């Protein structure tokens, strides 16, 4: 079977695929949702969902530091990677030995395409298509919120925010926010002063990759800004977890309304 991945590379696969290694947490969870427990033989140390896989599957390193010897020992007939989350040189080295399918997800449409494509290459086309349709329907039913200017923080020391060419930025738009750093690419570092001088009405502090806590919001709250701790997985995971995102975004808007009325943080 010959398929083209989301980066435009041709991948030759055996049929059916029997031994899968996933290098991406959100795509690992997708494979579980597609009932591929027997086929998935390796995951990363960051693939925390589902919990039983995290406890029992062989870990081949991290998303940025894959151990090729551990991968070889698993003899995969398919490796699933991602353009942003994995290191290009490591992926290319693996592709010289094994079939590697690479996703490139920047928004909801490309996430839905990824879900459908992975379903096809793993012989789960029908359930993957149904899952993608459910996610699309859930987002279509999401209420339209008056846009609020926001900054989405992913790191501290230095502060880093989500830029405009990220999947997070697209989720912010769906959730009713206008990213004040949308003119910048990827995840730029910004100073505390620049954050406070921005026109952000809301500061969203993500649970990952930096685990922000309530005390990290205090400086911004003292400046009179609306601040919320948010579930980073529901803004950045682009697999089956997307099904939960619309309901979460609705709850988040309710929390922001409460915060605007004097109840800061969560």
mmCIF file of C-alpha atoms in Angstrom:
data_model
loop_
_atom_site.group_PDB
_atom_site.id
_atom_site.type_symbol
_atom_site.label_atom_id
_atom_site.label_comp_id
_atom_site.label_asym_id
_atom_site.label_seq_id
_atom_site.Cartn_x
_atom_site.Cartn_y
_atom_site.Cartn_z
ATOM 1 C CA UNK A 1 0.000 0.000 0.000
ATOM 2 C CA UNK A 2 1.380 3.405 -0.965
ATOM 3 C CA UNK A 3 0.096 6.491 0.840
ATOM 4 C CA UNK A 4 1.122 10.134 1.033
ATOM 5 C CA UNK A 5 1.475 11.643 4.488
ATOM 6 C CA UNK A 6 0.570 15.213 5.439
ATOM 7 C CA UNK A 7 4.050 16.484 4.572
ATOM 8 C CA UNK A 8 3.749 15.136 1.027
ATOM 9 C CA UNK A 9 6.098 12.177 1.515
ATOM 10 C CA UNK A 10 5.274 8.810 -0.031
ATOM 11 C CA UNK A 11 5.055 5.954 2.482
ATOM 12 C CA UNK A 12 4.975 2.278 1.518
ATOM 13 C CA UNK A 13 3.100 0.101 4.015
ATOM 14 C CA UNK A 14 2.486 -3.591 4.471
ATOM 15 C CA UNK A 15 -1.148 -4.643 4.718
ATOM 16 C CA UNK A 16 -2.478 -5.038 7.254
ATOM 17 C CA UNK A 17 -0.322 -2.967 9.603
ATOM 18 C CA UNK A 18 0.482 -5.091 12.639
ATOM 19 C CA UNK A 19 3.183 -3.314 14.684
ATOM 20 C CA UNK A 20 2.792 0.422 15.262
ATOM 21 C CA UNK A 21 5.065 2.814 17.134
ATOM 22 C CA UNK A 22 3.559 6.223 17.947
ATOM 23 C CA UNK A 23 5.799 9.213 18.605
ATOM 24 C CA UNK A 24 2.963 11.650 19.376
ATOM 25 C CA UNK A 25 0.797 11.661 22.530
ATOM 26 C CA UNK A 26 -2.416 12.934 20.934
ATOM 27 C CA UNK A 27 -2.103 10.444 18.083
ATOM 28 C CA UNK A 28 -1.402 7.632 20.536
ATOM 29 C CA UNK A 29 -4.722 8.402 22.211
ATOM 30 C CA UNK A 30 -6.361 8.370 18.785
ATOM 31 C CA UNK A 31 -4.975 4.884 18.099
ATOM 32 C CA UNK A 32 -6.508 3.727 21.372
ATOM 33 C CA UNK A 33 -9.854 5.239 20.392
ATOM 34 C CA UNK A 34 -9.631 3.243 17.155
ATOM 35 C CA UNK A 35 -9.243 0.026 19.166
ATOM 36 C CA UNK A 36 -5.666 -0.693 18.073
ATOM 37 C CA UNK A 37 -4.417 -2.045 21.390
ATOM 38 C CA UNK A 38 -2.893 -5.181 19.907
ATOM 39 C CA UNK A 39 -1.224 -3.334 17.039
ATOM 40 C CA UNK A 40 0.441 -0.528 19.021
ATOM 41 C CA UNK A 41 3.733 -1.826 20.428
ATOM 42 C CA UNK A 42 5.598 1.376 21.304
ATOM 43 C CA UNK A 43 4.822 4.876 22.603
ATOM 44 C CA UNK A 44 6.691 7.850 24.106
ATOM 45 C CA UNK A 45 7.089 8.690 27.781
ATOM 46 C CA UNK A 46 4.669 11.585 27.210
ATOM 47 C CA UNK A 47 1.873 9.365 25.869
ATOM 48 C CA UNK A 48 -0.083 9.474 29.123
ATOM 49 C CA UNK A 49 -3.462 8.612 27.589
ATOM 50 C CA UNK A 50 -4.828 6.028 27.880
ATOM 51 C CA UNK A 51 -3.380 5.331 31.314
ATOM 52 C CA UNK A 52 -3.211 1.564 30.859
ATOM 53 C CA UNK A 53 -1.102 2.016 27.714
ATOM 54 C CA UNK A 54 1.190 4.413 29.577
ATOM 55 C CA UNK A 55 1.714 1.744 32.221
ATOM 56 C CA UNK A 56 2.099 -1.264 29.933
ATOM 57 C CA UNK A 57 3.377 -0.256 26.483
ATOM 58 C CA UNK A 58 7.087 -0.103 25.680
ATOM 59 C CA UNK A 59 8.392 3.476 25.841
ATOM 60 C CA UNK A 60 10.849 4.414 23.131
ATOM 61 C CA UNK A 61 11.966 7.751 24.624
ATOM 62 C CA UNK A 62 10.436 11.207 24.337
ATOM 63 C CA UNK A 63 8.923 13.107 21.456
ATOM 64 C CA UNK A 64 12.199 15.011 20.971
ATOM 65 C CA UNK A 65 14.578 12.226 21.940
ATOM 66 C CA UNK A 66 13.629 8.902 20.381
ATOM 67 C CA UNK A 67 15.924 5.970 21.123
ATOM 68 C CA UNK A 68 16.360 4.187 17.766
ATOM 69 C CA UNK A 69 17.610 0.987 19.396
ATOM 70 C CA UNK A 70 14.333 0.639 21.298
ATOM 71 C CA UNK A 71 12.396 1.229 18.097
ATOM 72 C CA UNK A 72 14.421 -1.389 16.226
ATOM 73 C CA UNK A 73 13.767 -3.930 18.955
ATOM 74 C CA UNK A 74 10.030 -3.515 18.337
ATOM 75 C CA UNK A 75 10.378 -4.114 14.560
ATOM 76 C CA UNK A 76 7.530 -1.742 13.618
ATOM 77 C CA UNK A 77 5.838 -1.868 10.234
ATOM 78 C CA UNK A 78 4.495 1.670 10.839
ATOM 79 C CA UNK A 79 5.789 4.646 12.812
ATOM 80 C CA UNK A 80 3.438 7.599 13.268
ATOM 81 C CA UNK A 81 5.128 10.969 13.835
ATOM 82 C CA UNK A 82 4.361 14.684 13.621
ATOM 83 C CA UNK A 83 6.186 17.499 11.860
ATOM 84 C CA UNK A 84 6.163 19.869 14.839
ATOM 85 C CA UNK A 85 6.361 17.554 17.816
ATOM 86 C CA UNK A 86 9.188 15.342 16.585
ATOM 87 C CA UNK A 87 12.721 16.205 15.478
ATOM 88 C CA UNK A 88 13.125 16.176 11.693
ATOM 89 C CA UNK A 89 16.543 14.508 11.722
ATOM 90 C CA UNK A 90 15.345 11.734 14.038
ATOM 91 C CA UNK A 91 12.268 11.101 11.901
ATOM 92 C CA UNK A 92 14.357 10.990 8.717
ATOM 93 C CA UNK A 93 16.769 8.497 10.309
ATOM 94 C CA UNK A 94 13.866 6.240 11.290
ATOM 95 C CA UNK A 95 12.348 6.598 7.812
ATOM 96 C CA UNK A 96 15.524 5.124 6.347
ATOM 97 C CA UNK A 97 14.710 1.884 8.171
ATOM 98 C CA UNK A 98 10.946 1.822 8.670
ATOM 99 C CA UNK A 99 7.752 3.219 7.111
ATOM 100 C CA UNK A 100 7.107 6.569 8.808
ATOM 101 C CA UNK A 101 3.852 8.482 8.332
ATOM 102 C CA UNK A 102 4.149 12.131 9.415
ATOM 103 C CA UNK A 103 1.207 14.373 10.240
ATOM 104 C CA UNK A 104 1.227 18.155 9.846
ATOM 105 C CA UNK A 105 -1.639 19.571 11.873
ATOM 106 C CA UNK A 106 -2.180 23.322 12.111
ATOM 107 C CA UNK A 107 -5.947 23.667 12.392
ATOM 108 C CA UNK A 108 -9.177 21.724 12.814
ATOM 109 C CA UNK A 109 -9.514 20.693 9.126
ATOM 110 C CA UNK A 110 -5.996 19.242 9.031
ATOM 111 C CA UNK A 111 -6.668 17.453 12.342
ATOM 112 C CA UNK A 112 -9.808 15.869 10.900
ATOM 113 C CA UNK A 113 -7.872 14.833 7.783
ATOM 114 C CA UNK A 114 -5.193 13.287 9.983
ATOM 115 C CA UNK A 115 -7.789 11.266 11.879
ATOM 116 C CA UNK A 116 -9.332 9.962 8.675
ATOM 117 C CA UNK A 117 -5.931 9.194 7.113
ATOM 118 C CA UNK A 118 -4.700 7.265 10.137
ATOM 119 C CA UNK A 119 -7.944 5.322 10.084
ATOM 120 C CA UNK A 120 -7.326 4.320 6.481
ATOM 121 C CA UNK A 121 -3.724 3.202 6.949
ATOM 122 C CA UNK A 122 -4.569 1.183 10.079
ATOM 123 C CA UNK A 123 -7.659 -0.501 8.606
ATOM 124 C CA UNK A 124 -9.943 1.571 10.812
ATOM 125 C CA UNK A 125 -11.369 3.782 8.100
ATOM 126 C CA UNK A 126 -15.013 3.573 9.151
ATOM 127 C CA UNK A 127 -14.644 4.304 12.893
ATOM 128 C CA UNK A 128 -12.062 7.017 12.160
ATOM 129 C CA UNK A 129 -14.431 8.666 9.704
ATOM 130 C CA UNK A 130 -17.263 8.494 12.221
ATOM 131 C CA UNK A 131 -15.037 10.027 14.908
ATOM 132 C CA UNK A 132 -13.975 12.863 12.601
ATOM 133 C CA UNK A 133 -17.623 13.526 11.720
ATOM 134 C CA UNK A 134 -18.603 13.659 15.415
ATOM 135 C CA UNK A 135 -15.811 16.119 16.164
ATOM 136 C CA UNK A 136 -16.773 18.298 13.189
ATOM 137 C CA UNK A 137 -20.428 18.284 14.321
ATOM 138 C CA UNK A 138 -19.497 19.187 17.904
ATOM 139 C CA UNK A 139 -17.472 22.176 16.714
ATOM 140 C CA UNK A 140 -20.225 23.234 14.308
ATOM 141 C CA UNK A 141 -22.690 23.320 17.218
ATOM 142 C CA UNK A 142 -20.340 25.387 19.389
ATOM 143 C CA UNK A 143 -21.934 28.728 20.216
ATOM 144 C CA UNK A 144 -20.452 31.865 18.706
ATOM 145 C CA UNK A 145 -18.790 33.958 21.390
ATOM 146 C CA UNK A 146 -18.010 37.693 21.186
ATOM 147 C CA UNK A 147 -14.233 37.586 20.553
ATOM 148 C CA UNK A 148 -12.031 38.462 23.513
ATOM 149 C CA UNK A 149 -8.417 39.469 22.988
ATOM 150 C CA UNK A 150 -6.224 36.887 24.685
ATOM 151 C CA UNK A 151 -2.681 35.726 25.273
ATOM 152 C CA UNK A 152 -2.074 31.986 25.648
ATOM 153 C CA UNK A 153 0.987 31.222 27.788
ATOM 154 C CA UNK A 154 2.774 27.886 27.487
ATOM 155 C CA UNK A 155 6.030 28.557 29.378
ATOM 156 C CA UNK A 156 7.636 30.587 32.143
ATOM 157 C CA UNK A 157 11.220 31.915 32.488
ATOM 158 C CA UNK A 158 11.041 33.094 29.855
ATOM 159 C CA UNK A 159 7.370 33.520 29.224
ATOM 160 C CA UNK A 160 6.391 31.973 25.901
ATOM 161 C CA UNK A 161 3.077 32.316 24.097
ATOM 162 C CA UNK A 162 1.309 30.612 21.206
ATOM 163 C CA UNK A 163 1.746 32.426 17.895
ATOM 164 C CA UNK A 164 -0.551 32.625 14.919
ATOM 165 C CA UNK A 165 0.654 29.624 12.904
ATOM 166 C CA UNK A 166 -0.092 27.052 15.617
ATOM 167 C CA UNK A 167 -2.895 24.577 16.210
ATOM 168 C CA UNK A 168 -3.479 26.317 19.541
ATOM 169 C CA UNK A 169 -4.220 29.555 17.692
ATOM 170 C CA UNK A 170 -6.963 27.846 15.691
ATOM 171 C CA UNK A 171 -8.461 26.399 18.869
ATOM 172 C CA UNK A 172 -8.376 29.866 20.452
ATOM 173 C CA UNK A 173 -10.423 31.164 17.539
ATOM 174 C CA UNK A 174 -13.000 28.394 17.959
ATOM 175 C CA UNK A 175 -13.116 29.078 21.694
ATOM 176 C CA UNK A 176 -13.983 32.733 21.183
ATOM 177 C CA UNK A 177 -10.583 34.399 21.496
ATOM 178 C CA UNK A 178 -8.500 36.686 19.331
ATOM 179 C CA UNK A 179 -4.827 35.882 19.832
ATOM 180 C CA UNK A 180 -2.968 39.148 20.456
ATOM 181 C CA UNK A 181 0.261 37.438 19.363
ATOM 182 C CA UNK A 182 -1.171 36.025 16.139
ATOM 183 C CA UNK A 183 1.247 38.125 14.075
ATOM 184 C CA UNK A 184 4.181 36.129 15.478
ATOM 185 C CA UNK A 185 5.195 32.597 14.494
ATOM 186 C CA UNK A 186 5.385 29.456 16.563
ATOM 187 C CA UNK A 187 6.005 30.097 20.277
ATOM 188 C CA UNK A 188 7.809 33.422 20.781
ATOM 189 C CA UNK A 189 9.381 34.432 24.075
ATOM 190 C CA UNK A 190 7.875 37.613 25.529
ATOM 191 C CA UNK A 191 8.677 39.662 28.589
ATOM 192 C CA UNK A 192 6.318 40.207 31.483
ATOM 193 C CA UNK A 193 6.264 43.883 30.554
ATOM 194 C CA UNK A 194 5.275 43.082 26.968
ATOM 195 C CA UNK A 195 2.476 40.855 28.207
ATOM 196 C CA UNK A 196 1.124 43.531 30.543
ATOM 197 C CA UNK A 197 1.448 46.181 27.838
ATOM 198 C CA UNK A 198 -0.387 44.056 25.295
ATOM 199 C CA UNK A 199 -4.078 44.628 24.641
ATOM 200 C CA UNK A 200 -4.997 41.183 25.971
ATOM 201 C CA UNK A 201 -8.238 41.175 27.940
ATOM 202 C CA UNK A 202 -7.660 37.602 29.092
ATOM 203 C CA UNK A 203 -4.511 35.682 29.999
ATOM 204 C CA UNK A 204 -4.805 31.922 29.566
ATOM 205 C CA UNK A 205 -2.185 29.909 31.467
ATOM 206 C CA UNK A 206 -1.849 26.395 30.055
ATOM 207 C CA UNK A 207 -1.399 23.221 32.078
ATOM 208 C CA UNK A 208 1.269 22.058 29.616
ATOM 209 C CA UNK A 209 4.075 21.982 28.715
ATOM 210 C CA UNK A 210 4.731 24.283 31.692
ATOM 211 C CA UNK A 211 2.484 23.333 34.627
ATOM 212 C CA UNK A 212 1.170 26.772 35.572
ATOM 213 C CA UNK A 213 -0.354 27.017 39.053
ATOM 214 C CA UNK A 214 -2.581 29.645 40.742
ATOM 215 C CA UNK A 215 0.406 31.499 42.215
ATOM 216 C CA UNK A 216 1.749 32.150 38.705
ATOM 217 C CA UNK A 217 -1.304 34.296 37.931
ATOM 218 C CA UNK A 218 -0.881 36.727 40.822
ATOM 219 C CA UNK A 219 1.218 39.371 39.043
ATOM 220 C CA UNK A 220 -1.296 39.638 36.231
ATOM 221 C CA UNK A 221 -4.272 39.581 38.571
ATOM 222 C CA UNK A 222 -2.801 42.467 40.577
ATOM 223 C CA UNK A 223 -2.662 44.371 37.294
ATOM 224 C CA UNK A 224 -6.417 43.895 37.031
ATOM 225 C CA UNK A 225 -6.338 41.320 34.231
ATOM 226 C CA UNK A 226 -8.669 38.351 33.833
ATOM 227 C CA UNK A 227 -6.558 35.216 34.275
ATOM 228 C CA UNK A 228 -7.489 31.560 33.940
ATOM 229 C CA UNK A 229 -5.700 28.261 34.225
ATOM 230 C CA UNK A 230 -6.723 26.182 31.210
ATOM 231 C CA UNK A 231 -6.451 22.540 30.180
ATOM 232 C CA UNK A 232 -3.603 22.504 27.670
ATOM 233 C CA UNK A 233 -4.608 19.124 26.272
ATOM 234 C CA UNK A 234 -7.931 20.534 25.097
ATOM 235 C CA UNK A 235 -6.174 23.356 23.256
ATOM 236 C CA UNK A 236 -3.258 21.406 21.780
ATOM 237 C CA UNK A 237 -4.127 17.700 21.431
ATOM 238 C CA UNK A 238 -5.466 17.103 17.923
ATOM 239 C CA UNK A 239 -6.612 13.492 18.082
ATOM 240 C CA UNK A 240 -9.707 11.938 19.626
ATOM 241 C CA UNK A 241 -9.531 14.373 22.586
ATOM 242 C CA UNK A 242 -10.903 17.026 20.216
ATOM 243 C CA UNK A 243 -14.324 15.524 20.849
ATOM 244 C CA UNK A 244 -14.206 17.022 24.360
ATOM 245 C CA UNK A 245 -12.978 20.478 23.349
ATOM 246 C CA UNK A 246 -16.211 22.269 22.324
ATOM 247 C CA UNK A 247 -17.954 21.577 25.648
ATOM 248 C CA UNK A 248 -14.829 22.693 27.497
ATOM 249 C CA UNK A 249 -14.657 25.937 25.528
ATOM 250 C CA UNK A 250 -18.263 26.689 26.487
ATOM 251 C CA UNK A 251 -17.449 26.169 30.168
ATOM 252 C CA UNK A 252 -14.374 28.354 29.796
ATOM 253 C CA UNK A 253 -16.468 31.218 28.453
ATOM 254 C CA UNK A 254 -18.715 30.943 31.508
ATOM 255 C CA UNK A 255 -15.663 31.108 33.764
ATOM 256 C CA UNK A 256 -14.435 34.204 31.958
ATOM 257 C CA UNK A 257 -17.799 35.897 32.475
ATOM 258 C CA UNK A 258 -17.530 35.118 36.184
ATOM 259 C CA UNK A 259 -13.947 36.400 36.294
ATOM 260 C CA UNK A 260 -14.978 39.616 34.568
ATOM 261 C CA UNK A 261 -17.473 40.100 37.378
ATOM 262 C CA UNK A 262 -14.747 39.930 39.982
ATOM 263 C CA UNK A 263 -13.986 36.235 40.432
ATOM 264 C CA UNK A 264 -10.413 35.848 39.138
ATOM 265 C CA UNK A 265 -8.704 32.569 38.301
ATOM 266 C CA UNK A 266 -9.923 28.978 38.566
#
